[in-house]
C-alpha cells in the first residue's frame, strides 16, 4: 500500500519508519525537500494551497493522511476528491480553531477552562472582567508549542498581551491551576473499534513538551479520559490516532486541546507499548485490525530541544534510545527525543532525571508522577 502524507516532519518520518516493515511505502508532500521525512520517503514539494500539485500528489498514492494539523481544510478536501483522506477533512477542521474546538468539547460534555472569544481590545477587557486573572490570550489558529500565546498575570498586563498577539482572532482563557497535565492517545479503526493507550503525564517548559511519562496509573482519570476521547471520536466518525491533552484540576479532567494525528506525548509508545501510536495510526487508516496498546513497562520520553547532546553520552546509557529527526539545530526546535523503559517507576524516574539533564532541560519541575 502506498501512503501519502501531507507534511514530512518528524511525525511523518516516524510513521514511515513504523510502516515500512508492514510493507507500506510512503510519499510525503511538504514545502521543501530538506525535511525529516526525506530519509524514508519520496518527497513532493509544493505549497499547501497549491491544489493542482496536491491533486497530482494524491493521484500517486492509495490513501492520504497528514502529520501537520494545520494543512488547509480546502486542500484536504481537494485531495479527498481523488484519494481517501484519513482522518477526514472534517476531523482536521475540528482542531484548527480553538473556539470551534471548545464548542465541540462542550457540546460533547467534555469540560474546558472558562473562555471568551476576543476580536478587539474591548473584548479583551470584557473577558478579563468576566473571567478574572490570571489568564492566557491565545491565537485561535496556528498556535503550537506555546507560540501565539501571552500570559495575563494581572489586569495591567492586558495591553502588553494584546500587543504581542493582536491582529488575528483570539481567545482568552482562564488560567487553570492544574496539579498535573496528562494526555490520552487513542486509535479508532474504520469499523469504529477503539483502543486507548495508558494515560501519559506531561511536563511542559515554556509551553513546549519537555517530558512524558507513562503509564500514569490512575484508573479513574483513565476511565474519564477514555470516555471523553471515545465520544469525540464517535462524533467525528474518526479514523486514525487522536490525542487530547488535559489539565488535572482538583482531580478533575479539563480538556486543553486535541490533535487529530499522532502526538509528541505518544512517542514513548515506540519502545514502551506493544504497538506504537505510529503503527496503530497506519493500521487504522489502512483498514487493518488495531494492535495491542498495552505498556511494556514504565516509560519516559524526553524531548531534545534546540541542541543535540553528544551522541556518545547518550549511547553510554544502557537501555536509552535516541530518535534523531535529522534537523538542523535552532533555539526552541524539536530535534529529537530519548526514551527509556524501566522495570519500575523508581528506576524509570532515576533515568528521567538523567535524561532531562542530558537534554539541558531544568529538573526543577520534576516530581514523582501519578
Ligand atoms: P497549548 O498550546 O494550548 O497546548 O498550551 C501549551 C502549554 O501552555 C500547556 O500545555 C500548558 O502547560 C500551558 N497552558 C496553556 N493554556 C493554559 C491554561 N488555560 N491554563 C494553564 N496553563 C495553560
Short mmCIF file of C-alpha atoms and ligand atoms in Angstrom, two decimals:
data_model
loop_
_atom_site.label_atom_id
_atom_site.label_comp_id
_atom_site.label_asym_id
_atom_site.label_seq_id
_atom_site.Cartn_x
_atom_site.Cartn_y
_atom_site.Cartn_z
CA UNK A 1 0.00 0.00 0.00
CA UNK A 2 1.29 3.43 -0.95
CA UNK A 3 0.55 6.06 1.71
CA UNK A 4 0.71 9.79 1.06
CA UNK A 5 1.44 12.08 3.99
CA UNK A 6 0.71 15.81 3.94
CA UNK A 7 3.68 17.17 5.87
CA UNK A 8 7.09 15.49 6.08
CA UNK A 9 8.20 16.39 9.59
CA UNK A 10 9.34 14.04 12.32
CA UNK A 11 5.84 12.64 12.79
CA UNK A 12 5.62 11.58 9.14
CA UNK A 13 9.14 10.21 9.35
CA UNK A 14 8.32 8.05 12.39
CA UNK A 15 5.11 6.91 10.69
CA UNK A 16 7.10 5.71 7.68
CA UNK A 17 9.71 4.04 9.90
CA UNK A 18 6.92 2.00 11.51
CA UNK A 19 5.06 1.33 8.25
CA UNK A 20 7.94 0.11 6.08
CA UNK A 21 8.13 -3.28 7.91
CA UNK A 22 4.39 -3.67 7.24
CA UNK A 23 5.11 -3.50 3.51
CA UNK A 24 3.91 0.07 3.08
CA UNK A 25 5.64 2.74 1.04
CA UNK A 26 5.45 6.46 1.54
CA UNK A 27 5.38 9.68 -0.42
CA UNK A 28 5.22 12.94 1.52
CA UNK A 29 4.21 16.43 0.48
CA UNK A 30 5.90 19.46 2.00
CA UNK A 31 7.10 22.96 1.14
CA UNK A 32 10.78 21.99 0.82
CA UNK A 33 12.85 18.89 0.19
CA UNK A 34 15.13 19.30 3.22
CA UNK A 35 12.69 17.67 5.64
CA UNK A 36 12.91 14.84 8.22
CA UNK A 37 10.74 12.58 6.03
CA UNK A 38 13.23 12.69 3.15
CA UNK A 39 15.31 9.92 4.76
CA UNK A 40 12.47 7.39 4.45
CA UNK A 41 10.08 8.58 1.72
CA UNK A 42 9.83 10.24 -1.68
CA UNK A 43 9.14 13.94 -1.26
CA UNK A 44 6.86 16.03 -3.46
CA UNK A 45 7.39 19.74 -2.89
CA UNK A 46 4.74 22.40 -3.22
CA UNK A 47 2.72 24.97 -1.32
CA UNK A 48 -0.06 23.64 0.92
CA UNK A 49 -2.59 25.69 -1.02
CA UNK A 50 -1.42 24.63 -4.50
CA UNK A 51 -4.45 22.47 -5.30
CA UNK A 52 -3.12 21.37 -8.67
CA UNK A 53 0.12 19.98 -7.23
CA UNK A 54 -1.78 18.45 -4.32
CA UNK A 55 -4.14 16.66 -6.72
CA UNK A 56 -1.19 15.30 -8.70
CA UNK A 57 0.35 14.07 -5.43
CA UNK A 58 -2.94 12.37 -4.49
CA UNK A 59 -3.00 10.53 -7.82
CA UNK A 60 0.27 8.79 -6.97
CA UNK A 61 -0.90 7.19 -3.70
CA UNK A 62 -3.62 4.85 -2.38
CA UNK A 63 -4.64 6.95 0.58
CA UNK A 64 -3.60 10.14 2.30
CA UNK A 65 -3.03 11.13 5.91
CA UNK A 66 -1.30 14.15 7.47
CA UNK A 67 1.40 14.79 10.04
CA UNK A 68 0.57 18.50 10.38
CA UNK A 69 -2.76 19.65 11.81
CA UNK A 70 -2.70 22.99 10.01
CA UNK A 71 -3.00 21.64 6.47
CA UNK A 72 -5.66 23.94 4.94
CA UNK A 73 -9.03 22.19 5.07
CA UNK A 74 -9.76 23.22 1.46
CA UNK A 75 -6.57 21.42 0.40
CA UNK A 76 -7.50 18.28 2.34
CA UNK A 77 -10.94 18.38 0.64
CA UNK A 78 -9.37 18.73 -2.82
CA UNK A 79 -7.14 15.73 -2.08
CA UNK A 80 -10.12 13.75 -0.73
CA UNK A 81 -11.83 14.06 -4.11
CA UNK A 82 -9.02 11.90 -5.53
CA UNK A 83 -7.81 9.61 -2.72
CA UNK A 84 -9.34 8.80 0.68
CA UNK A 85 -8.08 11.20 3.38
CA UNK A 86 -7.97 9.68 6.88
CA UNK A 87 -8.69 11.19 9.38
CA UNK A 88 -11.30 13.10 7.39
CA UNK A 89 -11.01 16.79 6.46
CA UNK A 90 -13.86 17.37 8.91
CA UNK A 91 -11.81 15.94 11.78
CA UNK A 92 -8.85 18.04 10.62
CA UNK A 93 -11.01 21.18 10.69
CA UNK A 94 -12.25 20.42 14.22
CA UNK A 95 -8.82 21.03 15.74
CA UNK A 96 -7.80 24.11 13.75
CA UNK A 97 -9.83 26.76 15.54
CA UNK A 98 -9.64 26.88 19.33
CA UNK A 99 -13.16 28.32 19.56
CA UNK A 100 -14.75 25.63 17.37
CA UNK A 101 -12.80 23.02 19.33
CA UNK A 102 -14.03 24.31 22.71
CA UNK A 103 -17.61 24.45 21.44
CA UNK A 104 -17.35 20.85 20.21
CA UNK A 105 -15.88 19.71 23.56
CA UNK A 106 -18.65 21.49 25.45
CA UNK A 107 -21.37 20.00 23.22
CA UNK A 108 -19.95 16.55 23.99
CA UNK A 109 -19.81 17.20 27.75
CA UNK A 110 -16.00 17.47 27.86
CA UNK A 111 -15.07 20.19 30.40
CA UNK A 112 -12.89 23.11 29.23
CA UNK A 113 -11.45 26.13 31.06
CA UNK A 114 -13.76 29.19 31.05
CA UNK A 115 -13.05 31.18 27.86
CA UNK A 116 -14.25 34.09 25.70
CA UNK A 117 -13.56 34.87 22.03
CA UNK A 118 -11.59 38.11 21.59
CA UNK A 119 -11.77 40.18 18.40
CA UNK A 120 -10.72 43.60 19.71
CA UNK A 121 -9.21 45.32 22.73
CA UNK A 122 -12.68 45.95 24.20
CA UNK A 123 -13.45 42.22 24.06
CA UNK A 124 -10.24 41.51 25.96
CA UNK A 125 -11.15 44.00 28.71
CA UNK A 126 -14.61 42.42 28.99
CA UNK A 127 -13.17 38.88 29.01
CA UNK A 128 -10.73 39.79 31.79
CA UNK A 129 -13.55 41.45 33.77
CA UNK A 130 -15.78 38.38 33.37
CA UNK A 131 -13.24 35.58 33.90
CA UNK A 132 -10.61 37.34 36.01
CA UNK A 133 -6.84 36.89 36.09
CA UNK A 134 -4.55 35.08 35.65
CA UNK A 135 -5.42 34.06 32.12
CA UNK A 136 -3.89 33.36 28.74
CA UNK A 137 -4.60 35.16 25.49
CA UNK A 138 -4.13 32.73 22.59
CA UNK A 139 -4.45 32.93 18.82
CA UNK A 140 -7.45 30.92 17.65
CA UNK A 141 -5.45 29.40 14.81
CA UNK A 142 -1.93 28.18 14.05
CA UNK A 143 -0.63 28.18 17.62
CA UNK A 144 1.76 25.40 18.63
CA UNK A 145 4.41 24.72 21.27
CA UNK A 146 3.27 27.75 23.27
CA UNK A 147 3.63 30.11 20.29
CA UNK A 148 0.90 32.70 19.73
CA UNK A 149 0.22 32.92 23.48
CA UNK A 150 0.52 35.74 26.02
CA UNK A 151 0.03 35.37 29.75
CA UNK A 152 -2.09 37.91 31.59
CA UNK A 153 -0.96 37.66 35.21
CA UNK A 154 -2.70 40.84 36.36
CA UNK A 155 -5.16 43.18 34.69
CA UNK A 156 -2.34 45.66 33.94
CA UNK A 157 -0.70 43.02 31.66
CA UNK A 158 -3.60 43.26 29.23
CA UNK A 159 -2.01 45.90 26.97
CA UNK A 160 1.29 44.02 26.67
CA UNK A 161 -0.52 40.75 25.93
CA UNK A 162 -2.72 42.48 23.34
CA UNK A 163 0.32 43.98 21.57
CA UNK A 164 2.01 40.55 21.46
CA UNK A 165 -0.73 38.62 19.66
CA UNK A 166 -3.15 41.23 18.21
CA UNK A 167 -4.12 41.32 14.55
CA UNK A 168 -5.87 37.93 14.41
CA UNK A 169 -8.85 36.26 16.07
CA UNK A 170 -8.01 35.38 19.67
CA UNK A 171 -9.40 33.59 22.68
CA UNK A 172 -8.94 34.49 26.34
CA UNK A 173 -8.81 31.51 28.71
CA UNK A 174 -8.80 31.44 32.44
CA UNK A 175 -5.52 30.04 33.73
CA UNK A 176 -6.04 26.52 35.04
CA UNK A 177 -4.29 25.94 38.33
CA UNK A 178 -3.52 22.35 37.43
CA UNK A 179 -1.84 19.76 39.63
CA UNK A 180 -0.65 17.89 36.53
CA UNK A 181 -1.03 17.68 32.76
CA UNK A 182 -1.94 14.39 31.12
CA UNK A 183 -2.78 13.26 27.61
CA UNK A 184 -4.61 10.34 26.14
CA UNK A 185 -3.74 8.85 22.76
CA UNK A 186 -6.34 6.57 21.20
CA UNK A 187 -6.90 4.88 17.86
CA UNK A 188 -10.15 4.19 16.06
CA UNK A 189 -10.35 1.81 13.13
CA UNK A 190 -12.62 2.07 10.11
CA UNK A 191 -15.27 -0.11 11.75
CA UNK A 192 -15.41 2.20 14.78
CA UNK A 193 -13.48 -0.03 17.19
CA UNK A 194 -11.31 1.95 19.59
CA UNK A 195 -8.15 1.22 21.57
CA UNK A 196 -6.60 3.58 24.11
CA UNK A 197 -3.05 3.80 25.40
CA UNK A 198 -2.45 4.26 29.10
CA UNK A 199 -2.73 7.90 30.12
CA UNK A 200 0.59 9.75 29.99
CA UNK A 201 1.75 12.58 32.24
CA UNK A 202 3.39 15.55 30.56
CA UNK A 203 5.77 18.24 31.75
CA UNK A 204 5.81 21.42 29.66
CA UNK A 205 8.53 24.03 29.96
CA UNK A 206 7.77 27.42 28.37
CA UNK A 207 4.76 25.93 26.59
CA UNK A 208 6.83 23.14 24.94
CA UNK A 209 6.59 19.49 25.92
CA UNK A 210 9.79 18.59 27.79
CA UNK A 211 8.97 15.12 29.16
CA UNK A 212 6.28 12.44 29.07
CA UNK A 213 5.99 9.52 31.47
CA UNK A 214 3.60 6.62 31.12
CA UNK A 215 1.60 4.79 32.26
CA UNK A 216 0.00 7.26 34.64
CA UNK A 217 -1.71 4.65 36.79
CA UNK A 218 -4.92 6.40 37.79
CA UNK A 219 -7.88 4.24 36.88
CA UNK A 220 -10.45 6.99 37.46
CA UNK A 221 -8.66 9.53 35.24
CA UNK A 222 -8.05 6.83 32.63
CA UNK A 223 -11.76 5.96 32.52
CA UNK A 224 -12.76 9.62 32.31
CA UNK A 225 -10.29 10.43 29.54
CA UNK A 226 -11.28 7.33 27.53
CA UNK A 227 -14.91 8.29 27.79
CA UNK A 228 -14.15 11.83 26.54
CA UNK A 229 -11.98 10.63 23.66
CA UNK A 230 -14.47 7.93 22.71
CA UNK A 231 -17.27 10.49 22.40
CA UNK A 232 -15.07 12.83 20.40
CA UNK A 233 -14.01 10.06 18.01
CA UNK A 234 -17.60 8.91 17.52
CA UNK A 235 -18.83 12.48 16.88
CA UNK A 236 -16.16 12.98 14.22
CA UNK A 237 -16.58 9.46 12.72
CA UNK A 238 -12.83 9.37 13.29
CA UNK A 239 -10.31 7.02 11.67
CA UNK A 240 -6.72 7.02 12.94
CA UNK A 241 -4.90 8.17 16.05
CA UNK A 242 -6.24 11.11 18.06
CA UNK A 243 -4.75 12.79 21.11
CA UNK A 244 -6.38 15.04 23.69
CA UNK A 245 -4.32 16.97 26.25
CA UNK A 246 -5.91 17.59 29.63
CA UNK A 247 -5.18 19.59 32.75
CA UNK A 248 -5.98 17.86 36.04
CA UNK A 249 -7.57 20.48 38.28
CA UNK A 250 -8.71 19.33 41.73
CA UNK A 251 -8.76 15.74 40.49
CA UNK A 252 -10.93 16.63 37.51
CA UNK A 253 -10.03 16.49 33.80
CA UNK A 254 -10.21 19.80 31.91
CA UNK A 255 -9.53 19.46 28.18
CA UNK A 256 -6.91 21.81 26.73
CA UNK A 257 -6.70 20.79 23.10
CA UNK A 258 -6.95 17.94 20.63
CA UNK A 259 -4.55 16.88 17.90
CA UNK A 260 -6.09 14.84 15.05
CA UNK A 261 -2.84 12.96 14.49
CA UNK A 262 -0.05 11.08 16.21
CA UNK A 263 1.29 13.19 19.06
CA UNK A 264 4.59 14.02 20.75
CA UNK A 265 3.21 12.72 24.07
CA UNK A 266 2.75 9.32 22.36
CA UNK A 267 6.37 8.88 21.25
CA UNK A 268 7.06 6.66 24.28
CA UNK A 269 4.87 4.00 22.63
CA UNK A 270 7.61 3.17 20.09
CA UNK A 271 9.58 1.24 22.70
CA UNK A 272 7.12 1.40 25.59
CA UNK A 273 3.94 -0.18 24.17
CA UNK A 274 3.18 -3.41 22.34
CA UNK A 275 2.16 -1.44 19.22
CA UNK A 276 3.34 2.12 18.67
CA UNK A 277 0.97 5.02 18.03
CA UNK A 278 2.53 5.31 14.55
CA UNK A 279 1.81 1.70 13.64
CA UNK A 280 -1.71 1.89 15.06
CA UNK A 281 -2.41 5.04 13.07
CA UNK A 282 -1.33 3.24 9.89
CA UNK A 283 -3.29 0.10 10.79
CA UNK A 284 -6.41 2.21 11.37
CA UNK A 285 -6.24 4.18 8.14
CA UNK A 286 -5.24 1.12 6.09
CA UNK A 287 -8.19 -0.93 7.34
CA UNK A 288 -6.12 -3.39 9.41
CA UNK A 289 -7.06 -4.53 12.93
CA UNK A 290 -5.53 -2.36 15.67
CA UNK A 291 -2.62 -3.70 17.72
CA UNK A 292 -2.35 -4.01 21.49
CA UNK A 293 -1.81 -0.69 23.29
CA UNK A 294 -0.50 -2.35 26.46
CA UNK A 295 2.54 -0.77 28.11
CA UNK A 296 5.69 -2.91 28.25
CA UNK A 297 6.97 -1.22 31.41
CA UNK A 298 7.42 2.27 32.84
CA UNK A 299 8.42 4.69 30.10
CA UNK A 300 9.91 8.13 29.92
CA UNK A 301 10.35 10.27 26.81
CA UNK A 302 12.44 13.43 26.93
CA UNK A 303 12.45 15.89 24.04
CA UNK A 304 15.74 17.21 22.66
CA UNK A 305 15.02 20.87 22.04
CA UNK A 306 17.36 23.42 20.43
CA UNK A 307 20.57 21.40 20.71
CA UNK A 308 21.60 17.75 20.45
CA UNK A 309 23.55 16.32 23.39
CA UNK A 310 26.73 14.44 22.44
CA UNK A 311 25.75 11.13 20.83
CA UNK A 312 28.47 9.39 22.83
CA UNK A 313 26.87 10.36 26.19
CA UNK A 314 23.51 9.03 25.01
CA UNK A 315 24.97 5.79 23.70
CA UNK A 316 26.75 5.26 27.05
CA UNK A 317 23.40 4.97 28.88
CA UNK A 318 22.18 1.36 28.82
CA UNK A 319 18.60 0.97 27.61
CA UNK A 320 18.26 4.57 26.36
CA UNK A 321 17.01 5.04 22.80
CA UNK A 322 17.85 8.04 20.64
CA UNK A 323 15.50 9.31 17.93
CA UNK A 324 17.30 11.95 15.89
CA UNK A 325 14.95 13.70 13.44
CA UNK A 326 17.82 14.88 11.23
CA UNK A 327 17.01 18.59 11.62
CA UNK A 328 19.45 21.46 11.90
CA UNK A 329 19.57 22.96 15.40
CA UNK A 330 17.66 26.16 16.15
CA UNK A 331 16.53 27.52 19.55
CA UNK A 332 13.19 26.04 20.57
CA UNK A 333 13.19 23.48 17.74
CA UNK A 334 12.38 19.82 18.46
CA UNK A 335 15.43 17.95 17.12
CA UNK A 336 14.84 14.51 18.55
CA UNK A 337 13.84 12.60 21.63
CA UNK A 338 15.14 10.00 24.08
CA UNK A 339 13.20 7.12 25.57
CA UNK A 340 13.77 4.64 28.33
CA UNK A 341 11.55 1.79 29.51
CA UNK A 342 12.19 0.70 33.10
CA UNK A 343 11.01 -2.22 35.19
CA UNK A 344 9.64 0.09 37.91
CA UNK A 345 8.62 3.70 38.36
CA UNK A 346 11.58 4.33 40.65
CA UNK A 347 14.12 3.04 38.13
CA UNK A 348 12.39 4.97 35.34
CA UNK A 349 12.31 8.22 37.33
CA UNK A 350 16.00 7.94 38.15
CA UNK A 351 16.73 7.76 34.42
CA UNK A 352 14.21 10.53 33.69
CA UNK A 353 16.25 13.00 35.75
CA UNK A 354 19.46 11.99 33.96
CA UNK A 355 17.79 12.36 30.57
CA UNK A 356 16.39 15.79 31.43
CA UNK A 357 19.91 16.91 32.45
CA UNK A 358 21.40 15.45 29.28
CA UNK A 359 18.78 17.31 27.24
CA UNK A 360 19.69 20.55 29.03
CA UNK A 361 16.17 20.86 30.44
CA UNK A 362 15.73 22.01 34.03
CA UNK A 363 14.85 19.37 36.60
CA UNK A 364 13.21 21.96 38.88
CA UNK A 365 9.66 20.96 37.97
CA UNK A 366 10.44 17.25 38.25
CA UNK A 367 8.41 15.28 40.78
CA UNK A 368 7.05 11.77 41.16
CA UNK A 369 4.04 11.22 38.93
CA UNK A 370 0.52 9.95 39.45
P1 LIG B 1 -1.30 24.91 24.25
O1 LIG B 1 -0.56 25.48 23.09
O2 LIG B 1 -2.68 25.42 24.40
O3 LIG B 1 -1.21 23.40 24.29
O4 LIG B 1 -0.51 25.37 25.56
C1 LIG B 1 0.81 24.92 25.86
C2 LIG B 1 1.00 24.79 27.36
O5 LIG B 1 0.78 26.07 27.99
C3 LIG B 1 0.03 23.86 28.04
O6 LIG B 1 0.39 22.52 27.93
C4 LIG B 1 0.11 24.37 29.47
O7 LIG B 1 1.29 23.96 30.11
C5 LIG B 1 0.13 25.87 29.25
N1 LIG B 1 -1.27 26.38 29.19
C6 LIG B 1 -1.99 26.64 28.08
N2 LIG B 1 -3.24 27.06 28.39
C7 LIG B 1 -3.33 27.07 29.74
C8 LIG B 1 -4.36 27.41 30.68
N3 LIG B 1 -5.56 27.85 30.29
N4 LIG B 1 -4.07 27.27 31.98
C9 LIG B 1 -2.84 26.84 32.41
N5 LIG B 1 -1.84 26.53 31.58
C10 LIG B 1 -2.05 26.63 30.26
#
